[in-house]
Amino acid sequence: MSQPLPEAVLARLLKAGPAPVSGETLAKQAGVTRAAVWKAIETLRGDGYEVESVPTRGYRLASSPGALRQAEIEARLTTERFGRELRVLAEVDSTNREAARWAAEGAPEGAAVVAVRQTAGRGRLGRSWFGGGGGALMASLILRPGMPPGQTGLITYVAALSLAKTLLRWLPEEAVEIKWPNDVLVRGRKIAGILLESRIEGGVADFVIVGIGVNVAGSRDAMPEEIKGTAAILSEETKPGGGPTVVGLFTELLGEFEQTWRTFSDGGFSKLKAEWEKFFHMAGREVTVAIGDRRLKGTVEGMLQDGSLALISGGERKIIFAGDVELATTRAV
Ligand code: BTN
């Protein structure tokens, strides 16, 4: 058997949808006894799956906790390539690191790593990343863009746009914002961070890892003090019970990412810029940009075709390629 029995039973029940599947069928397909199937069902129930026993007809999956489980992710995937090669881990140092190790061994484009817990989650600018009080999506995707290293920064915008579009399934458009270069905000507070890491070989990016962390649910109290007031949690932003599970968000995001990535690979960022700008609400706003040790105050003019930020500062136009932006005021939504 290639899968643990509870996974195999879950996969079969997910495939059957609302139709019950008999214990005999489940046992035959897995090549085990009916007693073993019953034990696997009990394991699933213990993990929060509501499995109904339908008299004389078998078992039916009534509801799922939406926890990260290979079988459930696979059953929900709508993609061709993204997430089809998948590592689902209970714990890892960092999904970005794991994805880089896997990519170095030859994992294909679209392979994905997702974990319930990170012990050394990585953030931008060498910071660490908090993994969300039990309800965070922490995932990394492997890309093989074969492009010059100088252009890979644009992939950040592909990732932010994919996530912003995914969030619209549960939130109104005006609530979702992309903060240059790679944060996604909901009603002015950071809900997600994106971290790109790449390996360069022979003058091109051999692989790029796109790491995405999203606060899906979980407790604000468990968050570190410094982000408690500035972080958004998706379950607090939707109607009660109206938000996605971690699995739901992940599989929807993979679908959106695959499409956005195809558009980018075929036509470049110019094909996405207009759509990206719908989520960019920084134009005309006062900001302070930290660039290394320097801090530059100014008014945002816009984002240029190459992904850099144009800022009017002290009457001059400054072009910024990388930095950390602080918004002076929050936008009313
Ligand atoms: C940021 O600083 O805003 C970027 C945070 C990126 C966090 C994600 S969580 C999944 C992936 N694995 C990591 O170690 N980091 C990224």
Short mmCIF file of C-alpha atoms and ligand atoms in Angstrom, two decimals:
data_model
loop_
_atom_site.label_atom_id
_atom_site.label_comp_id
_atom_site.label_asym_id
_atom_site.label_seq_id
_atom_site.Cartn_x
_atom_site.Cartn_y
_atom_site.Cartn_z
CA MET A 1 0.00 0.00 0.00
CA SER A 2 1.53 3.34 -1.01
CA GLN A 3 -0.63 5.47 1.32
CA PRO A 4 -1.50 5.01 5.01
CA LEU A 5 -4.99 3.47 5.25
CA PRO A 6 -6.79 6.54 6.72
CA GLU A 7 -5.43 8.60 3.76
CA ALA A 8 -6.64 6.00 1.26
CA VAL A 9 -10.10 5.79 2.86
CA LEU A 10 -10.33 9.59 3.00
CA ALA A 11 -9.36 9.89 -0.66
CA ARG A 12 -12.09 7.40 -1.64
CA LEU A 13 -14.76 9.13 0.49
CA LEU A 14 -13.80 12.55 -0.92
CA LYS A 15 -14.07 11.15 -4.44
CA ALA A 16 -17.54 9.74 -3.71
CA GLY A 17 -18.82 13.14 -2.52
CA PRO A 18 -22.28 12.79 -0.93
CA ALA A 19 -22.70 9.14 -2.03
CA PRO A 20 -21.99 6.54 0.67
CA VAL A 21 -19.27 3.94 0.00
CA SER A 22 -19.68 0.47 1.51
CA GLY A 23 -17.14 -0.89 3.97
CA GLU A 24 -16.69 -3.82 1.65
CA THR A 25 -15.74 -1.61 -1.32
CA LEU A 26 -13.31 0.38 0.82
CA ALA A 27 -11.74 -2.82 2.14
CA LYS A 28 -11.46 -4.41 -1.31
CA GLN A 29 -9.89 -1.33 -2.89
CA ALA A 30 -7.31 -1.02 -0.15
CA GLY A 31 -6.72 -4.77 0.06
CA VAL A 32 -7.48 -4.89 3.81
CA THR A 33 -10.19 -6.28 6.10
CA ARG A 34 -13.42 -4.45 6.95
CA ALA A 35 -12.21 -4.23 10.56
CA ALA A 36 -9.14 -2.35 9.35
CA VAL A 37 -11.39 0.04 7.41
CA TRP A 38 -13.46 0.61 10.53
CA LYS A 39 -10.28 1.46 12.47
CA ALA A 40 -9.20 3.90 9.77
CA ILE A 41 -12.63 5.57 9.92
CA GLU A 42 -12.24 5.92 13.70
CA THR A 43 -8.82 7.53 13.14
CA LEU A 44 -10.37 10.03 10.72
CA ARG A 45 -13.16 10.79 13.19
CA GLY A 46 -10.55 11.35 15.90
CA ASP A 47 -8.85 13.84 13.55
CA GLY A 48 -12.08 15.84 13.21
CA TYR A 49 -13.61 14.32 10.07
CA GLU A 50 -17.33 13.76 10.40
CA VAL A 51 -17.85 10.35 8.82
CA GLU A 52 -21.48 9.23 8.86
CA SER A 53 -22.46 5.56 8.91
CA VAL A 54 -25.42 5.18 6.54
CA PRO A 55 -27.32 1.98 7.49
CA THR A 56 -26.84 -0.81 4.91
CA ARG A 57 -25.03 1.56 2.51
CA GLY A 58 -21.69 2.36 4.12
CA TYR A 59 -19.82 5.54 5.01
CA ARG A 60 -20.17 9.13 3.85
CA LEU A 61 -17.96 12.14 4.56
CA ALA A 62 -20.26 14.79 6.06
CA SER A 63 -17.62 17.41 6.88
CA SER A 64 -13.91 17.88 7.07
CA PRO A 65 -11.82 20.00 9.47
CA GLY A 66 -9.85 21.30 6.46
CA ALA A 67 -6.57 20.29 8.04
CA LEU A 68 -3.57 19.82 5.80
CA ARG A 69 -3.77 16.28 4.55
CA GLN A 70 -2.36 14.99 1.30
CA ALA A 71 -5.57 13.16 0.29
CA GLU A 72 -7.76 16.19 0.86
CA ILE A 73 -5.45 18.55 -0.98
CA GLU A 74 -5.25 16.17 -3.94
CA ALA A 75 -9.03 15.72 -4.03
CA ARG A 76 -9.54 19.49 -4.23
CA LEU A 77 -6.80 20.37 -6.72
CA THR A 78 -7.96 21.79 -10.04
CA THR A 79 -4.49 22.47 -11.45
CA GLU A 80 -2.52 20.76 -14.18
CA ARG A 81 0.93 21.06 -12.60
CA PHE A 82 0.91 23.18 -9.47
CA GLY A 83 0.70 21.03 -6.35
CA ARG A 84 0.58 17.78 -8.33
CA GLU A 85 4.00 16.97 -6.85
CA LEU A 86 3.42 17.68 -3.20
CA ARG A 87 5.08 17.36 0.19
CA VAL A 88 2.72 17.79 3.14
CA LEU A 89 4.64 17.98 6.41
CA ALA A 90 3.55 18.12 10.03
CA GLU A 91 6.71 20.05 10.89
CA VAL A 92 9.69 21.45 9.01
CA ASP A 93 12.37 24.07 9.63
CA SER A 94 11.08 26.23 6.75
CA THR A 95 8.99 25.26 3.73
CA ASN A 96 11.27 27.50 1.62
CA ARG A 97 14.32 25.54 2.74
CA GLU A 98 12.61 22.21 2.16
CA ALA A 99 11.51 23.33 -1.31
CA ALA A 100 15.08 24.47 -2.11
CA ARG A 101 16.46 21.08 -1.02
CA TRP A 102 13.85 19.33 -3.18
CA ALA A 103 14.49 21.62 -6.15
CA ALA A 104 18.23 20.92 -5.88
CA GLU A 105 17.37 17.21 -6.16
CA GLY A 106 15.43 17.92 -9.36
CA ALA A 107 11.80 18.64 -8.34
CA PRO A 108 9.83 20.00 -11.30
CA GLU A 109 8.15 23.36 -11.73
CA GLY A 110 4.89 23.45 -9.78
CA ALA A 111 6.08 21.12 -7.00
CA ALA A 112 4.85 22.43 -3.66
CA VAL A 113 5.71 22.04 0.01
CA VAL A 114 3.21 22.84 2.74
CA ALA A 115 3.60 22.43 6.49
CA VAL A 116 1.46 22.65 9.60
CA ARG A 117 4.36 24.05 11.66
CA GLN A 118 7.68 25.73 10.87
CA THR A 119 10.43 25.78 13.47
CA ALA A 120 12.57 28.33 11.59
CA GLY A 121 10.17 30.15 9.26
CA ARG A 122 11.97 32.81 7.22
CA GLY A 123 10.80 36.32 6.48
CA ARG A 124 12.15 39.10 4.29
CA LEU A 125 15.35 40.97 5.16
CA GLY A 126 16.63 38.10 7.31
CA ARG A 127 13.71 38.27 9.73
CA SER A 128 12.00 35.22 11.15
CA TRP A 129 8.35 34.46 10.35
CA PHE A 130 5.76 33.57 12.91
CA GLY A 131 3.58 30.67 11.89
CA GLY A 132 0.19 31.92 12.90
CA GLY A 133 -1.17 30.39 16.14
CA GLY A 134 -2.27 27.12 14.52
CA GLY A 135 -4.21 28.43 11.55
CA ALA A 136 -1.62 29.65 9.07
CA LEU A 137 -0.99 28.56 5.53
CA MET A 138 2.76 28.12 5.10
CA ALA A 139 3.67 26.93 1.65
CA SER A 140 6.43 27.14 -0.94
CA LEU A 141 6.20 26.63 -4.68
CA ILE A 142 9.04 25.66 -6.97
CA LEU A 143 9.42 27.56 -10.25
CA ARG A 144 11.94 27.02 -13.01
CA PRO A 145 11.68 30.25 -14.97
CA GLY A 146 15.11 30.06 -16.62
CA MET A 147 15.25 33.87 -16.65
CA PRO A 148 18.10 36.26 -15.88
CA PRO A 149 18.45 36.79 -12.11
CA GLY A 150 17.71 40.51 -12.48
CA GLN A 151 14.17 39.76 -13.60
CA THR A 152 13.12 37.23 -10.98
CA GLY A 153 11.96 39.98 -8.60
CA LEU A 154 8.88 40.35 -10.82
CA ILE A 155 7.75 36.92 -9.64
CA THR A 156 6.91 38.57 -6.30
CA TYR A 157 4.18 40.49 -8.11
CA VAL A 158 2.85 37.30 -9.70
CA ALA A 159 2.59 35.76 -6.24
CA ALA A 160 1.00 38.81 -4.58
CA LEU A 161 -1.51 39.15 -7.42
CA SER A 162 -2.42 35.46 -7.29
CA LEU A 163 -3.03 35.67 -3.57
CA ALA A 164 -4.98 38.95 -3.76
CA LYS A 165 -7.24 37.45 -6.45
CA THR A 166 -7.72 34.29 -4.40
CA LEU A 167 -8.81 36.33 -1.38
CA LEU A 168 -11.63 37.88 -3.42
CA ARG A 169 -13.52 34.59 -3.09
CA TRP A 170 -14.18 35.61 0.53
CA LEU A 171 -13.58 39.35 0.69
CA PRO A 172 -14.77 42.44 -1.22
CA GLU A 173 -12.28 43.91 -3.70
CA GLU A 174 -11.85 47.18 -1.81
CA ALA A 175 -10.67 45.31 1.32
CA VAL A 176 -7.69 43.67 -0.39
CA GLU A 177 -4.51 45.60 -1.10
CA ILE A 178 -0.98 44.85 -2.29
CA LYS A 179 1.66 46.82 -0.45
CA TRP A 180 4.78 47.13 -2.58
CA PRO A 181 6.72 45.03 -3.00
CA ASN A 182 5.30 41.87 -1.50
CA ASP A 183 2.80 42.19 1.31
CA VAL A 184 -0.88 41.54 0.99
CA LEU A 185 -3.07 43.59 3.32
CA VAL A 186 -6.69 43.24 4.31
CA ARG A 187 -8.35 46.46 5.49
CA GLY A 188 -4.90 47.95 5.98
CA ARG A 189 -3.38 45.13 8.02
CA LYS A 190 -0.88 42.54 6.82
CA ILE A 191 -2.46 39.16 6.19
CA ALA A 192 0.31 37.57 4.17
CA GLY A 193 3.98 37.76 3.39
CA ILE A 194 5.88 36.48 0.38
CA LEU A 195 9.52 35.48 0.30
CA LEU A 196 11.38 34.67 -2.91
CA GLU A 197 14.63 32.74 -2.85
CA SER A 198 16.50 31.50 -5.89
CA ARG A 199 19.53 29.58 -7.08
CA ILE A 200 21.47 30.97 -9.99
CA GLU A 201 23.39 28.68 -12.31
CA GLY A 202 25.03 29.51 -15.61
CA GLY A 203 23.71 33.09 -15.52
CA VAL A 204 20.04 32.12 -15.17
CA ALA A 205 17.75 31.35 -12.26
CA ASP A 206 17.88 27.56 -12.08
CA PHE A 207 14.99 27.60 -9.63
CA VAL A 208 12.99 30.13 -7.70
CA ILE A 209 11.18 29.29 -4.49
CA VAL A 210 8.06 31.32 -3.77
CA GLY A 211 7.25 31.12 -0.06
CA ILE A 212 3.83 32.32 1.05
CA GLY A 213 2.58 32.68 4.60
CA VAL A 214 -1.07 33.62 5.23
CA ASN A 215 -2.91 34.10 8.54
CA VAL A 216 -6.02 32.05 7.78
CA ALA A 217 -7.39 31.44 11.26
CA GLY A 218 -5.96 31.03 14.73
CA SER A 219 -5.57 33.22 17.71
CA ARG A 220 -4.26 36.77 17.78
CA ASP A 221 -3.18 36.19 21.40
CA ALA A 222 -0.66 33.62 20.21
CA MET A 223 1.02 36.18 17.93
CA PRO A 224 4.25 37.92 18.92
CA GLU A 225 3.62 41.36 20.50
CA GLU A 226 5.21 43.27 17.62
CA ILE A 227 2.70 42.01 15.03
CA LYS A 228 -0.45 41.66 17.18
CA GLY A 229 -1.74 45.09 16.28
CA THR A 230 -0.74 45.14 12.62
CA ALA A 231 -1.64 41.63 11.44
CA ALA A 232 -4.93 40.60 9.86
CA ILE A 233 -6.43 37.12 10.28
CA LEU A 234 -8.74 36.00 7.49
CA SER A 235 -11.30 34.36 9.80
CA GLU A 236 -11.75 37.74 11.56
CA GLU A 237 -12.30 39.55 8.26
CA THR A 238 -15.07 37.36 6.85
CA LYS A 239 -18.55 36.62 8.19
CA PRO A 240 -18.36 34.09 11.08
CA GLY A 241 -17.64 30.70 9.55
CA GLY A 242 -17.52 32.28 6.09
CA GLY A 243 -13.79 32.01 5.49
CA PRO A 244 -11.81 29.16 3.98
CA THR A 245 -9.93 26.38 5.72
CA VAL A 246 -6.17 26.23 5.24
CA VAL A 247 -6.63 23.46 2.65
CA GLY A 248 -9.36 25.44 0.89
CA LEU A 249 -7.18 28.54 0.64
CA PHE A 250 -4.14 26.55 -0.47
CA THR A 251 -5.89 24.68 -3.29
CA GLU A 252 -7.64 27.83 -4.55
CA LEU A 253 -4.33 29.68 -4.45
CA LEU A 254 -2.59 26.97 -6.44
CA GLY A 255 -5.27 27.26 -9.13
CA GLU A 256 -4.98 31.04 -9.28
CA PHE A 257 -1.18 30.90 -9.24
CA GLU A 258 -1.04 28.44 -12.11
CA GLN A 259 -3.15 30.71 -14.33
CA THR A 260 -1.32 33.89 -13.37
CA TRP A 261 2.04 32.18 -13.87
CA ARG A 262 1.00 31.03 -17.34
CA THR A 263 0.03 34.59 -18.32
CA PHE A 264 3.35 35.90 -16.97
CA SER A 265 5.41 33.17 -18.67
CA ASP A 266 3.67 33.78 -22.02
CA GLY A 267 3.52 37.58 -22.04
CA GLY A 268 5.62 39.00 -19.19
CA PHE A 269 4.54 41.33 -16.42
CA SER A 270 3.04 43.82 -18.88
CA LYS A 271 0.11 41.38 -19.26
CA LEU A 272 -0.54 41.50 -15.51
CA LYS A 273 0.31 45.07 -14.56
CA ALA A 274 -3.19 46.53 -15.04
CA GLU A 275 -4.72 43.81 -12.91
CA TRP A 276 -1.99 44.21 -10.28
CA GLU A 277 -2.63 47.96 -10.16
CA LYS A 278 -6.24 47.37 -9.12
CA PHE A 279 -4.85 46.13 -5.82
CA PHE A 280 -2.19 48.83 -5.55
CA HIS A 281 -3.61 51.65 -3.48
CA MET A 282 -0.36 53.38 -2.64
CA ALA A 283 -0.24 55.94 -5.47
CA GLY A 284 -0.43 59.48 -4.10
CA ARG A 285 0.16 58.37 -0.52
CA GLU A 286 2.85 59.60 1.83
CA VAL A 287 5.33 56.89 2.74
CA THR A 288 8.69 56.32 4.34
CA VAL A 289 10.87 53.76 2.63
CA ALA A 290 13.66 52.05 4.55
CA ILE A 291 16.48 51.20 2.14
CA GLY A 292 19.22 49.54 4.17
CA ASP A 293 20.07 52.13 6.86
CA ARG A 294 18.56 55.05 4.90
CA ARG A 295 15.01 56.27 5.29
CA LEU A 296 13.42 58.16 2.45
CA LYS A 297 10.16 60.10 2.85
CA GLY A 298 8.01 60.91 -0.12
CA THR A 299 4.82 60.51 -2.10
CA VAL A 300 4.32 57.40 -4.17
CA GLU A 301 3.95 58.06 -7.88
CA GLY A 302 3.46 54.49 -9.00
CA MET A 303 5.04 51.19 -9.91
CA LEU A 304 7.08 51.01 -13.08
CA GLN A 305 7.11 48.26 -15.71
CA ASP A 306 10.24 46.67 -14.21
CA GLY A 307 8.63 46.46 -10.77
CA SER A 308 10.47 49.39 -9.19
CA LEU A 309 8.69 52.06 -7.16
CA ALA A 310 8.69 55.69 -8.27
CA LEU A 311 8.68 58.14 -5.38
CA ILE A 312 8.61 61.93 -5.35
CA SER A 313 10.92 62.98 -2.54
CA GLY A 314 12.22 66.50 -1.90
CA GLY A 315 10.91 67.54 -5.34
CA GLU A 316 12.87 64.81 -7.12
CA ARG A 317 11.78 61.54 -8.66
CA LYS A 318 13.51 58.59 -7.02
CA ILE A 319 13.36 55.03 -8.32
CA ILE A 320 13.47 52.34 -5.65
CA PHE A 321 14.27 48.74 -6.49
CA ALA A 322 14.03 47.23 -3.02
CA GLY A 323 12.96 48.54 0.35
CA ASP A 324 10.52 48.35 3.20
CA VAL A 325 7.61 50.75 2.94
CA GLU A 326 5.81 52.30 5.88
CA LEU A 327 2.50 53.93 5.09
CA ALA A 328 1.97 57.20 6.97
CA THR A 329 -1.82 56.77 7.13
CA THR A 330 -4.23 53.88 6.78
CA ARG A 331 -6.79 53.88 3.99
CA ALA A 332 -10.48 53.90 4.97
CA VAL A 333 -12.27 50.79 3.62
C1 BTN B 1 7.73 38.44 4.89
O1 BTN B 1 8.69 38.73 5.61
O2 BTN B 1 6.76 39.18 4.81
C2 BTN B 1 7.74 37.15 4.09
C3 BTN B 1 7.27 36.02 4.92
C4 BTN B 1 7.20 34.71 4.17
C5 BTN B 1 6.78 33.56 5.07
C6 BTN B 1 6.59 32.28 4.34
S1 BTN B 1 5.81 31.05 5.32
C7 BTN B 1 6.14 29.85 4.11
C8 BTN B 1 7.52 30.14 3.55
N1 BTN B 1 8.54 29.47 4.31
C9 BTN B 1 9.33 30.32 4.97
O3 BTN B 1 10.27 30.00 5.72
N2 BTN B 1 8.94 31.58 4.71
C10 BTN B 1 7.84 31.62 3.78
#
